[in-house]
Amino acid sequence: MEPSPAGNPIEVVTGNAFGIRTRGRAIEDLGDQMIGAAGVLRAIADNGVPQQGLSIDKIKEVIGEIDGELKLAGERYKPSGTALVTYADALDGVQQQMRVIVPRCQDAWDDYQAALGRYQDANHPLPPGQAGTPPAGGGQSPEQEAHDRDIRSALNRANDAYDEFMAEARNFDTQFETWEDAFEAASNGIREATDGGISDGFWDDVDGFVAGVLVVLQWAGIVLAVLAFVIGGPIIAALGAIVAIASLVLTIYQKARGDTGWLELGLAIVGVIPFGSLAKFSGGFKPGMAGFLDDMVGGLGTSGSRAIIGNAITRFPETYGISRAFGASPFTSFVAAARGGHSGADIAARLMGIGFGDESTRAMSSGWGAAGHVFGHYGWVVNSPLAAGMAITDAVGDLFEDDVETWEAQLAA
């Protein structure tokens, strides 16, 4: 059927009045409990309780402004719950009325459609053989007059049926307006209760931003890990190290804020370690440590390594163009340019954190070199898929947990 005169779809508004009322009363009770608990804490802090002892003294030390914040939260929870209870009562009443009105509207609409069909069937000229003979004095034949009366009667019935539908639809609009007013009243009540209350501060906003950036870095790490195996070269190594270091810094921030655990921090630390660079210690501790640290930052730690990366970047268009000129595909040309002129053996060595193919061969002659080849890879090559896998696991787990929605979403539901 068509919408109501106010343009509303004619259907019972959705919402679980019983659930909303139960939730509202629970919030009211919680508000009362918060206010009561704040009073108890303040009494303890002001020596208003007879109990004494180390536990009471410790509580006094940590109370601080907790009682004030707890009371403030309670003073906002309680009216929010009251607003939900009031809305639930209004919703229940409106739904009861609509469950009667909506079927009446449907019946009236069906009657109108049937009457309209009969009018459309009747509203046509009579065939010549049935039109009759007009009287000698002029006018219509009796058959034509009867046919016209049938048409008018069918039209009147259709109009009456439509008027009945509109009357019921206006009743629906009345109830719909009652529901809208109740919804707005509840929304305003909750908004007024929470205005000026406890809200996220600057660091809370930073926490959210950091969490979002870490998700981006996790996926960037996966892409770079794949490219490290497919393409390799100093450019990919430098980008991977930058992503790993940024992830570590942000994970340390999250750990300091209590937003992540030791496992996530451990993975982030693993991500910046170039395990294969252990092979560089075969030439001595000092040069080995210099090479290790240089590889940890993706070759950005020494002028020589930076020159290699810079050369690969500046010669990228030239190498790509030459490869295309010799008939290589765009992908092959891109791979060659990204490798910065390194051979396949160099790429494998670079992944191992060793540097170049000849260095990899020489490194195998020592225990450090063998260890580098056993453990050899950049930490971010393994860390990024693991970190992203954990994030995906958490996201999948969230699908099976109860969502904590905003009050607007809860009210609408």
mmCIF file of C-alpha atoms in Angstrom:
data_model
loop_
_atom_site.group_PDB
_atom_site.id
_atom_site.type_symbol
_atom_site.label_atom_id
_atom_site.label_comp_id
_atom_site.label_asym_id
_atom_site.label_seq_id
_atom_site.Cartn_x
_atom_site.Cartn_y
_atom_site.Cartn_z
ATOM 1 C CA MET A 1 0.000 0.000 0.000
ATOM 2 C CA GLU A 2 1.027 3.583 -0.470
ATOM 3 C CA PRO A 3 2.617 5.599 2.368
ATOM 4 C CA SER A 4 0.542 7.500 4.896
ATOM 5 C CA PRO A 5 -0.467 11.150 4.308
ATOM 6 C CA ALA A 6 2.677 12.188 6.212
ATOM 7 C CA GLY A 7 4.807 10.004 3.937
ATOM 8 C CA ASN A 8 5.490 7.283 6.503
ATOM 9 C CA PRO A 9 5.635 3.598 5.499
ATOM 10 C CA ILE A 10 2.659 1.951 7.166
ATOM 11 C CA GLU A 11 4.210 -0.736 9.347
ATOM 12 C CA VAL A 12 4.651 -1.361 13.044
ATOM 13 C CA VAL A 13 7.770 0.446 14.253
ATOM 14 C CA THR A 14 10.524 -1.913 15.325
ATOM 15 C CA GLY A 15 11.946 -2.123 18.809
ATOM 16 C CA ASN A 16 11.951 -4.422 21.824
ATOM 17 C CA ALA A 17 10.097 -2.387 24.433
ATOM 18 C CA PHE A 18 10.612 -5.012 27.131
ATOM 19 C CA GLY A 19 14.359 -5.191 26.472
ATOM 20 C CA ILE A 20 14.728 -1.406 26.419
ATOM 21 C CA ARG A 21 12.746 -1.067 29.653
ATOM 22 C CA THR A 22 14.845 -3.765 31.337
ATOM 23 C CA ARG A 23 18.048 -2.110 30.154
ATOM 24 C CA GLY A 24 16.838 1.297 31.330
ATOM 25 C CA ARG A 25 16.002 0.046 34.799
ATOM 26 C CA ALA A 26 19.372 -1.704 35.025
ATOM 27 C CA ILE A 27 21.075 1.586 34.109
ATOM 28 C CA GLU A 28 18.994 3.429 36.725
ATOM 29 C CA ASP A 29 20.034 0.877 39.344
ATOM 30 C CA LEU A 30 23.658 1.142 38.283
ATOM 31 C CA GLY A 31 23.478 4.929 38.601
ATOM 32 C CA ASP A 32 22.103 4.580 42.133
ATOM 33 C CA GLN A 33 24.862 2.122 42.991
ATOM 34 C CA MET A 34 27.530 4.476 41.638
ATOM 35 C CA ILE A 35 26.181 7.384 43.667
ATOM 36 C CA GLY A 36 25.975 5.208 46.772
ATOM 37 C CA ALA A 37 29.481 3.827 46.261
ATOM 38 C CA ALA A 38 30.822 7.361 45.791
ATOM 39 C CA GLY A 39 29.271 8.315 49.122
ATOM 40 C CA VAL A 40 30.923 5.362 50.855
ATOM 41 C CA LEU A 41 34.314 6.232 49.357
ATOM 42 C CA ARG A 42 33.988 9.842 50.451
ATOM 43 C CA ALA A 43 33.013 8.736 53.948
ATOM 44 C CA ILE A 44 36.128 6.550 54.113
ATOM 45 C CA ALA A 45 38.318 9.385 52.886
ATOM 46 C CA ASP A 46 36.845 11.754 55.480
ATOM 47 C CA ASN A 47 37.339 9.242 58.312
ATOM 48 C CA GLY A 48 33.605 8.796 58.570
ATOM 49 C CA VAL A 49 33.750 5.016 59.057
ATOM 50 C CA PRO A 50 34.739 3.210 62.246
ATOM 51 C CA GLN A 51 36.981 0.666 60.519
ATOM 52 C CA GLN A 52 40.729 1.116 60.714
ATOM 53 C CA GLY A 53 43.732 -0.731 59.373
ATOM 54 C CA LEU A 54 46.229 -0.863 56.544
ATOM 55 C CA SER A 55 43.541 -1.727 53.982
ATOM 56 C CA ILE A 56 41.477 1.322 54.905
ATOM 57 C CA ASP A 57 44.590 3.511 54.810
ATOM 58 C CA LYS A 58 45.460 2.180 51.348
ATOM 59 C CA ILE A 59 41.930 2.911 50.124
ATOM 60 C CA LYS A 60 42.239 6.480 51.419
ATOM 61 C CA GLU A 61 45.455 6.915 49.444
ATOM 62 C CA VAL A 62 43.957 5.924 46.129
ATOM 63 C CA ILE A 63 40.508 7.515 46.455
ATOM 64 C CA GLY A 64 41.645 10.953 45.317
ATOM 65 C CA GLU A 65 38.968 12.249 42.993
ATOM 66 C CA ILE A 66 37.537 8.811 42.249
ATOM 67 C CA ASP A 67 34.450 9.433 44.357
ATOM 68 C CA GLY A 68 33.700 12.650 42.468
ATOM 69 C CA GLU A 69 34.038 10.996 39.069
ATOM 70 C CA LEU A 70 31.992 8.009 40.230
ATOM 71 C CA LYS A 71 29.227 10.260 41.527
ATOM 72 C CA LEU A 72 29.292 12.239 38.281
ATOM 73 C CA ALA A 73 28.955 9.029 36.265
ATOM 74 C CA GLY A 74 26.051 7.896 38.472
ATOM 75 C CA GLU A 75 24.283 11.220 38.091
ATOM 76 C CA ARG A 76 24.428 10.721 34.335
ATOM 77 C CA TYR A 77 23.583 7.033 34.260
ATOM 78 C CA LYS A 78 20.437 7.368 36.340
ATOM 79 C CA PRO A 79 18.580 9.936 34.154
ATOM 80 C CA SER A 80 19.775 8.106 31.035
ATOM 81 C CA GLY A 81 18.115 4.949 32.330
ATOM 82 C CA THR A 82 14.966 6.894 33.201
ATOM 83 C CA ALA A 83 14.841 8.259 29.643
ATOM 84 C CA LEU A 84 15.059 4.714 28.275
ATOM 85 C CA VAL A 85 12.279 3.469 30.563
ATOM 86 C CA THR A 86 10.026 6.354 29.507
ATOM 87 C CA TYR A 87 10.745 5.660 25.860
ATOM 88 C CA ALA A 88 10.069 1.937 26.308
ATOM 89 C CA ASP A 89 6.643 2.682 27.812
ATOM 90 C CA ALA A 90 5.788 4.985 24.897
ATOM 91 C CA LEU A 91 7.092 2.469 22.355
ATOM 92 C CA ASP A 92 5.016 -0.312 23.903
ATOM 93 C CA GLY A 93 1.834 1.769 23.722
ATOM 94 C CA VAL A 94 2.467 2.865 20.135
ATOM 95 C CA GLN A 95 3.217 -0.680 18.990
ATOM 96 C CA GLN A 96 -0.005 -1.962 20.552
ATOM 97 C CA GLN A 97 -2.013 0.652 18.649
ATOM 98 C CA MET A 98 -0.127 0.070 15.414
ATOM 99 C CA ARG A 99 -0.688 -3.684 15.561
ATOM 100 C CA VAL A 100 -4.405 -2.865 15.248
ATOM 101 C CA ILE A 101 -4.141 0.080 12.849
ATOM 102 C CA VAL A 102 -1.742 -1.443 10.327
ATOM 103 C CA PRO A 103 -3.995 -4.446 9.501
ATOM 104 C CA ARG A 104 -6.968 -2.062 9.206
ATOM 105 C CA CYS A 105 -4.988 0.054 6.775
ATOM 106 C CA GLN A 106 -4.125 -3.044 4.759
ATOM 107 C CA ASP A 107 -7.746 -4.190 4.681
ATOM 108 C CA ALA A 108 -8.914 -0.714 3.634
ATOM 109 C CA TRP A 109 -6.241 -0.599 0.936
ATOM 110 C CA ASP A 110 -7.260 -4.034 -0.349
ATOM 111 C CA ASP A 111 -10.917 -2.916 -0.445
ATOM 112 C CA TYR A 112 -9.897 0.180 -2.345
ATOM 113 C CA GLN A 113 -7.892 -1.839 -4.860
ATOM 114 C CA ALA A 114 -10.830 -4.182 -5.405
ATOM 115 C CA ALA A 115 -13.270 -1.262 -5.816
ATOM 116 C CA LEU A 116 -10.857 0.483 -8.162
ATOM 117 C CA GLY A 117 -10.635 -2.672 -10.255
ATOM 118 C CA ARG A 118 -14.429 -2.881 -10.508
ATOM 119 C CA TYR A 119 -14.583 0.760 -11.540
ATOM 120 C CA GLN A 120 -11.927 0.224 -14.219
ATOM 121 C CA ASP A 121 -13.881 -2.803 -15.509
ATOM 122 C CA ALA A 122 -17.121 -0.809 -15.688
ATOM 123 C CA ASN A 123 -15.653 2.390 -17.122
ATOM 124 C CA HIS A 124 -15.884 1.641 -20.830
ATOM 125 C CA PRO A 125 -18.382 2.440 -23.628
ATOM 126 C CA LEU A 126 -21.215 -0.004 -24.272
ATOM 127 C CA PRO A 127 -20.878 -2.059 -27.431
ATOM 128 C CA PRO A 128 -23.194 -0.829 -30.242
ATOM 129 C CA GLY A 129 -25.489 -3.803 -29.812
ATOM 130 C CA GLN A 130 -26.039 -3.102 -26.090
ATOM 131 C CA ALA A 131 -26.274 0.680 -26.115
ATOM 132 C CA GLY A 132 -30.025 0.639 -26.868
ATOM 133 C CA THR A 133 -32.014 3.187 -28.846
ATOM 134 C CA PRO A 134 -32.158 6.816 -27.649
ATOM 135 C CA PRO A 135 -35.722 8.169 -27.141
ATOM 136 C CA ALA A 136 -37.304 10.199 -29.940
ATOM 137 C CA GLY A 137 -37.146 13.393 -27.886
ATOM 138 C CA GLY A 138 -33.406 13.036 -27.422
ATOM 139 C CA GLY A 139 -31.245 11.966 -24.496
ATOM 140 C CA GLN A 140 -29.728 8.633 -23.562
ATOM 141 C CA SER A 141 -31.197 5.220 -23.958
ATOM 142 C CA PRO A 142 -32.280 3.408 -20.745
ATOM 143 C CA GLU A 143 -29.401 0.961 -21.228
ATOM 144 C CA GLN A 144 -26.860 3.805 -21.466
ATOM 145 C CA GLU A 145 -28.287 5.543 -18.388
ATOM 146 C CA ALA A 146 -28.037 2.327 -16.388
ATOM 147 C CA HIS A 147 -24.456 1.837 -17.547
ATOM 148 C CA ASP A 148 -23.500 5.367 -16.524
ATOM 149 C CA ARG A 149 -25.087 4.827 -13.090
ATOM 150 C CA ASP A 150 -23.025 1.669 -12.668
ATOM 151 C CA ILE A 151 -19.836 3.593 -13.512
ATOM 152 C CA ARG A 152 -20.648 6.382 -11.015
ATOM 153 C CA SER A 153 -21.550 3.859 -8.350
ATOM 154 C CA ALA A 154 -18.284 1.954 -8.854
ATOM 155 C CA LEU A 155 -16.313 5.216 -8.718
ATOM 156 C CA ASN A 156 -18.077 6.289 -5.525
ATOM 157 C CA ARG A 157 -17.326 2.942 -3.907
ATOM 158 C CA ALA A 158 -13.668 3.268 -4.897
ATOM 159 C CA ASN A 159 -13.527 6.835 -3.505
ATOM 160 C CA ASP A 160 -15.225 5.761 -0.279
ATOM 161 C CA ALA A 161 -12.800 2.886 0.113
ATOM 162 C CA TYR A 162 -9.848 5.231 -0.426
ATOM 163 C CA ASP A 163 -11.276 7.675 2.128
ATOM 164 C CA GLU A 164 -11.500 4.829 4.640
ATOM 165 C CA PHE A 165 -7.877 3.948 3.937
ATOM 166 C CA MET A 166 -6.785 7.550 4.412
ATOM 167 C CA ALA A 167 -8.690 7.793 7.698
ATOM 168 C CA GLU A 168 -6.889 4.745 9.039
ATOM 169 C CA ALA A 169 -3.582 6.042 7.636
ATOM 170 C CA ARG A 170 -4.069 9.334 9.494
ATOM 171 C CA ASN A 171 -4.607 7.338 12.688
ATOM 172 C CA PHE A 172 -1.311 5.636 11.928
ATOM 173 C CA ASP A 173 0.401 9.017 11.491
ATOM 174 C CA THR A 174 -0.872 10.063 14.913
ATOM 175 C CA GLN A 175 0.773 7.049 16.515
ATOM 176 C CA PHE A 176 3.912 7.501 14.403
ATOM 177 C CA GLU A 177 4.191 11.098 15.584
ATOM 178 C CA THR A 178 3.791 9.922 19.180
ATOM 179 C CA TRP A 179 6.655 7.478 18.650
ATOM 180 C CA GLU A 180 8.852 10.151 17.033
ATOM 181 C CA ASP A 181 8.200 12.554 19.918
ATOM 182 C CA ALA A 182 9.070 9.819 22.432
ATOM 183 C CA PHE A 183 12.242 8.970 20.536
ATOM 184 C CA GLU A 184 13.330 12.624 20.419
ATOM 185 C CA ALA A 185 12.499 13.074 24.103
ATOM 186 C CA ALA A 186 14.610 10.047 25.025
ATOM 187 C CA SER A 187 17.452 11.195 22.779
ATOM 188 C CA ASN A 188 17.402 14.681 24.271
ATOM 189 C CA GLY A 189 17.165 13.283 27.792
ATOM 190 C CA ILE A 190 20.241 11.122 27.327
ATOM 191 C CA ARG A 191 22.116 13.933 25.582
ATOM 192 C CA GLU A 192 21.327 16.386 28.366
ATOM 193 C CA ALA A 193 22.345 13.814 30.989
ATOM 194 C CA THR A 194 25.716 13.228 29.368
ATOM 195 C CA ASP A 195 26.547 16.825 28.392
ATOM 196 C CA GLY A 196 29.486 18.069 30.407
ATOM 197 C CA GLY A 197 30.136 14.609 31.791
ATOM 198 C CA ILE A 198 33.053 12.249 31.444
ATOM 199 C CA SER A 199 34.375 12.262 27.892
ATOM 200 C CA ASP A 200 37.410 11.133 25.966
ATOM 201 C CA GLY A 201 40.451 13.296 26.456
ATOM 202 C CA PHE A 202 43.328 14.136 24.139
ATOM 203 C CA TRP A 203 45.239 10.927 24.835
ATOM 204 C CA ASP A 204 42.108 8.830 24.333
ATOM 205 C CA ASP A 205 41.844 10.306 20.846
ATOM 206 C CA VAL A 206 45.541 9.587 20.276
ATOM 207 C CA ASP A 207 44.956 5.978 21.360
ATOM 208 C CA GLY A 208 42.299 5.565 18.689
ATOM 209 C CA PHE A 209 44.515 7.142 16.034
ATOM 210 C CA VAL A 210 47.453 4.900 16.947
ATOM 211 C CA ALA A 211 45.272 1.790 16.798
ATOM 212 C CA GLY A 212 44.115 2.747 13.298
ATOM 213 C CA VAL A 213 47.654 3.468 12.077
ATOM 214 C CA LEU A 214 48.871 0.109 13.396
ATOM 215 C CA VAL A 215 46.218 -1.696 11.374
ATOM 216 C CA VAL A 216 47.429 0.097 8.237
ATOM 217 C CA LEU A 217 51.048 -0.755 9.055
ATOM 218 C CA GLN A 218 50.174 -4.415 9.593
ATOM 219 C CA TRP A 219 48.710 -4.711 6.104
ATOM 220 C CA ALA A 220 51.555 -2.686 4.614
ATOM 221 C CA GLY A 221 53.949 -5.129 6.255
ATOM 222 C CA ILE A 222 52.195 -8.082 4.620
ATOM 223 C CA VAL A 223 52.421 -6.457 1.201
ATOM 224 C CA LEU A 224 56.103 -5.695 1.704
ATOM 225 C CA ALA A 225 56.781 -9.220 2.988
ATOM 226 C CA VAL A 226 55.310 -10.644 -0.210
ATOM 227 C CA LEU A 227 57.244 -8.158 -2.345
ATOM 228 C CA ALA A 228 60.433 -9.068 -0.487
ATOM 229 C CA PHE A 229 60.156 -12.631 -1.769
ATOM 230 C CA VAL A 230 58.910 -11.720 -5.243
ATOM 231 C CA ILE A 231 61.065 -8.664 -5.916
ATOM 232 C CA GLY A 232 63.548 -8.012 -3.107
ATOM 233 C CA GLY A 233 66.141 -5.300 -3.446
ATOM 234 C CA PRO A 234 67.220 -2.401 -1.225
ATOM 235 C CA ILE A 235 64.057 -0.333 -1.715
ATOM 236 C CA ILE A 236 61.754 -3.050 -0.368
ATOM 237 C CA ALA A 237 64.175 -3.730 2.508
ATOM 238 C CA ALA A 238 64.231 -0.067 3.510
ATOM 239 C CA LEU A 239 60.442 0.266 3.357
ATOM 240 C CA GLY A 240 59.990 -2.934 5.373
ATOM 241 C CA ALA A 241 62.367 -1.688 8.062
ATOM 242 C CA ILE A 242 60.585 1.663 8.250
ATOM 243 C CA VAL A 243 57.224 -0.065 8.683
ATOM 244 C CA ALA A 244 58.656 -2.396 11.334
ATOM 245 C CA ILE A 245 60.258 0.449 13.314
ATOM 246 C CA ALA A 246 57.082 2.537 13.152
ATOM 247 C CA SER A 247 55.062 -0.460 14.338
ATOM 248 C CA LEU A 248 57.455 -0.988 17.249
ATOM 249 C CA VAL A 249 57.278 2.654 18.328
ATOM 250 C CA LEU A 250 53.477 2.686 18.240
ATOM 251 C CA THR A 251 53.250 -0.696 19.987
ATOM 252 C CA ILE A 252 55.510 0.598 22.769
ATOM 253 C CA TYR A 253 53.122 3.537 23.117
ATOM 254 C CA GLN A 254 50.159 1.164 23.306
ATOM 255 C CA LYS A 255 51.902 -0.972 25.932
ATOM 256 C CA ALA A 256 52.643 2.117 28.002
ATOM 257 C CA ARG A 257 48.962 3.065 27.764
ATOM 258 C CA GLY A 258 47.846 -0.446 28.681
ATOM 259 C CA ASP A 259 46.177 -0.990 25.311
ATOM 260 C CA THR A 260 48.183 -4.043 24.257
ATOM 261 C CA GLY A 261 50.020 -7.003 25.767
ATOM 262 C CA TRP A 262 53.511 -8.414 25.960
ATOM 263 C CA LEU A 263 52.913 -10.771 23.050
ATOM 264 C CA GLU A 264 52.163 -7.908 20.667
ATOM 265 C CA LEU A 265 55.185 -5.992 21.953
ATOM 266 C CA GLY A 266 57.378 -9.053 21.518
ATOM 267 C CA LEU A 267 56.249 -9.479 17.917
ATOM 268 C CA ALA A 268 56.963 -5.821 17.225
ATOM 269 C CA ILE A 269 60.478 -6.225 18.636
ATOM 270 C CA VAL A 270 61.035 -9.307 16.483
ATOM 271 C CA GLY A 271 59.917 -7.255 13.506
ATOM 272 C CA VAL A 272 62.935 -4.923 13.668
ATOM 273 C CA ILE A 273 65.579 -7.634 14.133
ATOM 274 C CA PRO A 274 67.504 -8.627 10.971
ATOM 275 C CA PHE A 275 68.289 -12.163 12.132
ATOM 276 C CA GLY A 276 70.280 -12.985 9.054
ATOM 277 C CA SER A 277 72.663 -10.149 9.853
ATOM 278 C CA LEU A 278 74.148 -12.331 12.586
ATOM 279 C CA ALA A 279 76.396 -13.484 9.753
ATOM 280 C CA LYS A 280 78.057 -10.091 9.702
ATOM 281 C CA PHE A 281 79.581 -10.769 13.109
ATOM 282 C CA SER A 282 81.884 -13.260 11.380
ATOM 283 C CA GLY A 283 84.150 -10.303 10.572
ATOM 284 C CA GLY A 284 84.350 -9.121 14.173
ATOM 285 C CA PHE A 285 82.038 -7.570 16.733
ATOM 286 C CA LYS A 286 82.444 -3.920 15.790
ATOM 287 C CA PRO A 287 81.875 -4.242 12.024
ATOM 288 C CA GLY A 288 79.265 -6.909 12.705
ATOM 289 C CA MET A 289 77.304 -4.609 15.023
ATOM 290 C CA ALA A 290 77.552 -1.745 12.535
ATOM 291 C CA GLY A 291 76.189 -3.927 9.761
ATOM 292 C CA PHE A 292 73.542 -5.394 12.067
ATOM 293 C CA LEU A 293 72.264 -1.962 13.081
ATOM 294 C CA ASP A 294 72.436 -0.733 9.496
ATOM 295 C CA ASP A 295 70.267 -3.629 8.335
ATOM 296 C CA MET A 296 67.916 -3.043 11.273
ATOM 297 C CA VAL A 297 67.038 0.344 9.780
ATOM 298 C CA GLY A 298 66.836 -1.065 6.261
ATOM 299 C CA GLY A 299 70.188 0.215 5.071
ATOM 300 C CA LEU A 300 69.552 3.798 6.113
ATOM 301 C CA GLY A 301 72.156 3.808 8.877
ATOM 302 C CA THR A 302 75.343 4.287 6.840
ATOM 303 C CA SER A 303 76.236 6.556 3.965
ATOM 304 C CA GLY A 304 77.241 3.614 1.780
ATOM 305 C CA SER A 305 73.919 1.827 2.270
ATOM 306 C CA ARG A 306 71.986 5.039 1.755
ATOM 307 C CA ALA A 307 73.867 5.553 -1.483
ATOM 308 C CA ILE A 308 72.791 2.104 -2.681
ATOM 309 C CA ILE A 309 69.148 2.848 -1.863
ATOM 310 C CA GLY A 310 69.353 6.323 -3.387
ATOM 311 C CA ASN A 311 70.914 4.949 -6.552
ATOM 312 C CA ALA A 312 68.162 2.331 -6.847
ATOM 313 C CA ILE A 313 65.514 5.038 -6.495
ATOM 314 C CA THR A 314 67.075 7.558 -8.890
ATOM 315 C CA ARG A 315 67.800 4.931 -11.529
ATOM 316 C CA PHE A 316 64.359 3.344 -11.214
ATOM 317 C CA PRO A 317 62.843 5.116 -14.292
ATOM 318 C CA GLU A 318 65.977 4.472 -16.364
ATOM 319 C CA THR A 319 66.157 0.772 -15.483
ATOM 320 C CA TYR A 320 62.462 0.348 -16.122
ATOM 321 C CA GLY A 321 62.716 2.062 -19.509
ATOM 322 C CA ILE A 322 65.704 -0.004 -20.612
ATOM 323 C CA SER A 323 63.958 -3.247 -19.662
ATOM 324 C CA ARG A 324 60.879 -2.238 -21.615
ATOM 325 C CA ALA A 325 63.025 -1.271 -24.603
ATOM 326 C CA PHE A 326 64.461 -4.812 -24.669
ATOM 327 C CA GLY A 327 60.930 -6.255 -24.774
ATOM 328 C CA ALA A 328 60.432 -7.107 -21.092
ATOM 329 C CA SER A 329 56.893 -7.028 -19.712
ATOM 330 C CA PRO A 330 55.818 -4.157 -17.430
ATOM 331 C CA PHE A 331 55.973 -6.462 -14.383
ATOM 332 C CA THR A 332 59.434 -7.804 -15.239
ATOM 333 C CA SER A 333 60.660 -4.266 -15.889
ATOM 334 C CA PHE A 334 59.240 -3.092 -12.578
ATOM 335 C CA VAL A 335 60.919 -5.975 -10.729
ATOM 336 C CA ALA A 336 64.256 -5.221 -12.350
ATOM 337 C CA ALA A 337 63.986 -1.529 -11.479
ATOM 338 C CA ALA A 338 62.948 -2.219 -7.892
ATOM 339 C CA ARG A 339 65.897 -4.577 -7.408
ATOM 340 C CA GLY A 340 68.254 -1.732 -8.157
ATOM 341 C CA GLY A 341 70.464 -3.850 -10.388
ATOM 342 C CA HIS A 342 70.872 -6.656 -7.864
ATOM 343 C CA SER A 343 70.960 -10.238 -9.094
ATOM 344 C CA GLY A 344 68.726 -13.051 -7.944
ATOM 345 C CA ALA A 345 71.468 -14.292 -5.600
ATOM 346 C CA ASP A 346 71.763 -10.796 -4.152
ATOM 347 C CA ILE A 347 68.018 -10.702 -3.547
ATOM 348 C CA ALA A 348 68.121 -13.981 -1.633
ATOM 349 C CA ALA A 349 71.046 -12.710 0.413
ATOM 350 C CA ARG A 350 69.261 -9.429 1.066
ATOM 351 C CA LEU A 351 66.283 -11.301 2.419
ATOM 352 C CA MET A 352 68.620 -13.209 4.702
ATOM 353 C CA GLY A 353 69.807 -9.865 6.054
ATOM 354 C CA ILE A 354 73.335 -10.440 4.756
ATOM 355 C CA GLY A 355 73.637 -7.987 1.889
ATOM 356 C CA PHE A 356 74.872 -9.444 -1.416
ATOM 357 C CA GLY A 357 75.340 -12.854 -2.916
ATOM 358 C CA ASP A 358 79.133 -12.892 -2.589
ATOM 359 C CA GLU A 359 78.869 -11.830 1.053
ATOM 360 C CA SER A 360 76.450 -14.695 1.649
ATOM 361 C CA THR A 361 78.936 -17.149 0.180
ATOM 362 C CA ARG A 362 81.827 -15.825 2.289
ATOM 363 C CA ALA A 363 79.689 -15.745 5.428
ATOM 364 C CA MET A 364 79.042 -19.475 5.246
ATOM 365 C CA SER A 365 82.683 -20.101 6.159
ATOM 366 C CA SER A 366 82.078 -19.123 9.809
ATOM 367 C CA GLY A 367 79.743 -20.147 12.597
ATOM 368 C CA TRP A 368 78.164 -16.715 12.624
ATOM 369 C CA GLY A 369 77.516 -17.022 8.936
ATOM 370 C CA ALA A 370 75.899 -20.417 9.325
ATOM 371 C CA ALA A 371 73.718 -19.040 12.154
ATOM 372 C CA GLY A 372 72.714 -16.131 9.944
ATOM 373 C CA HIS A 373 71.620 -18.499 7.214
ATOM 374 C CA VAL A 374 69.685 -20.688 9.632
ATOM 375 C CA PHE A 375 67.795 -17.788 11.196
ATOM 376 C CA GLY A 376 68.168 -15.571 8.196
ATOM 377 C CA HIS A 377 65.379 -13.246 7.344
ATOM 378 C CA TYR A 378 64.305 -9.790 8.287
ATOM 379 C CA GLY A 379 62.064 -9.916 11.321
ATOM 380 C CA TRP A 380 59.346 -7.955 9.591
ATOM 381 C CA VAL A 381 59.056 -10.626 6.891
ATOM 382 C CA VAL A 382 57.667 -13.022 9.513
ATOM 383 C CA ASN A 383 56.317 -10.509 11.995
ATOM 384 C CA SER A 384 53.934 -8.700 9.639
ATOM 385 C CA PRO A 385 51.823 -11.741 8.664
ATOM 386 C CA LEU A 386 51.731 -12.882 12.312
ATOM 387 C CA ALA A 387 50.667 -9.451 13.572
ATOM 388 C CA ALA A 388 48.026 -9.120 10.881
ATOM 389 C CA GLY A 389 46.837 -12.667 11.598
ATOM 390 C CA MET A 390 46.334 -11.746 15.243
ATOM 391 C CA ALA A 391 44.398 -8.658 14.202
ATOM 392 C CA ILE A 392 42.181 -10.748 11.914
ATOM 393 C CA THR A 393 41.607 -13.256 14.721
ATOM 394 C CA ASP A 394 40.557 -10.444 17.045
ATOM 395 C CA ALA A 395 38.231 -9.014 14.400
ATOM 396 C CA VAL A 396 36.607 -12.408 13.798
ATOM 397 C CA GLY A 397 36.235 -12.881 17.535
ATOM 398 C CA ASP A 398 34.497 -9.521 17.801
ATOM 399 C CA LEU A 399 31.837 -10.773 15.386
ATOM 400 C CA PHE A 400 30.734 -13.308 17.978
ATOM 401 C CA GLU A 401 30.737 -10.891 20.894
ATOM 402 C CA ASP A 402 27.985 -8.518 21.920
ATOM 403 C CA ASP A 403 28.598 -5.121 20.386
ATOM 404 C CA VAL A 404 28.585 -2.075 22.630
ATOM 405 C CA GLU A 405 26.658 0.343 20.489
ATOM 406 C CA THR A 406 26.057 4.038 20.861
ATOM 407 C CA TRP A 407 22.912 5.015 22.708
ATOM 408 C CA GLU A 408 21.369 6.213 19.444
ATOM 409 C CA ALA A 409 21.848 2.766 17.882
ATOM 410 C CA GLN A 410 20.485 1.038 20.974
ATOM 411 C CA LEU A 411 17.488 3.376 21.034
ATOM 412 C CA ALA A 412 16.762 2.824 17.360
ATOM 413 C CA ALA A 413 16.891 -0.950 17.878
#
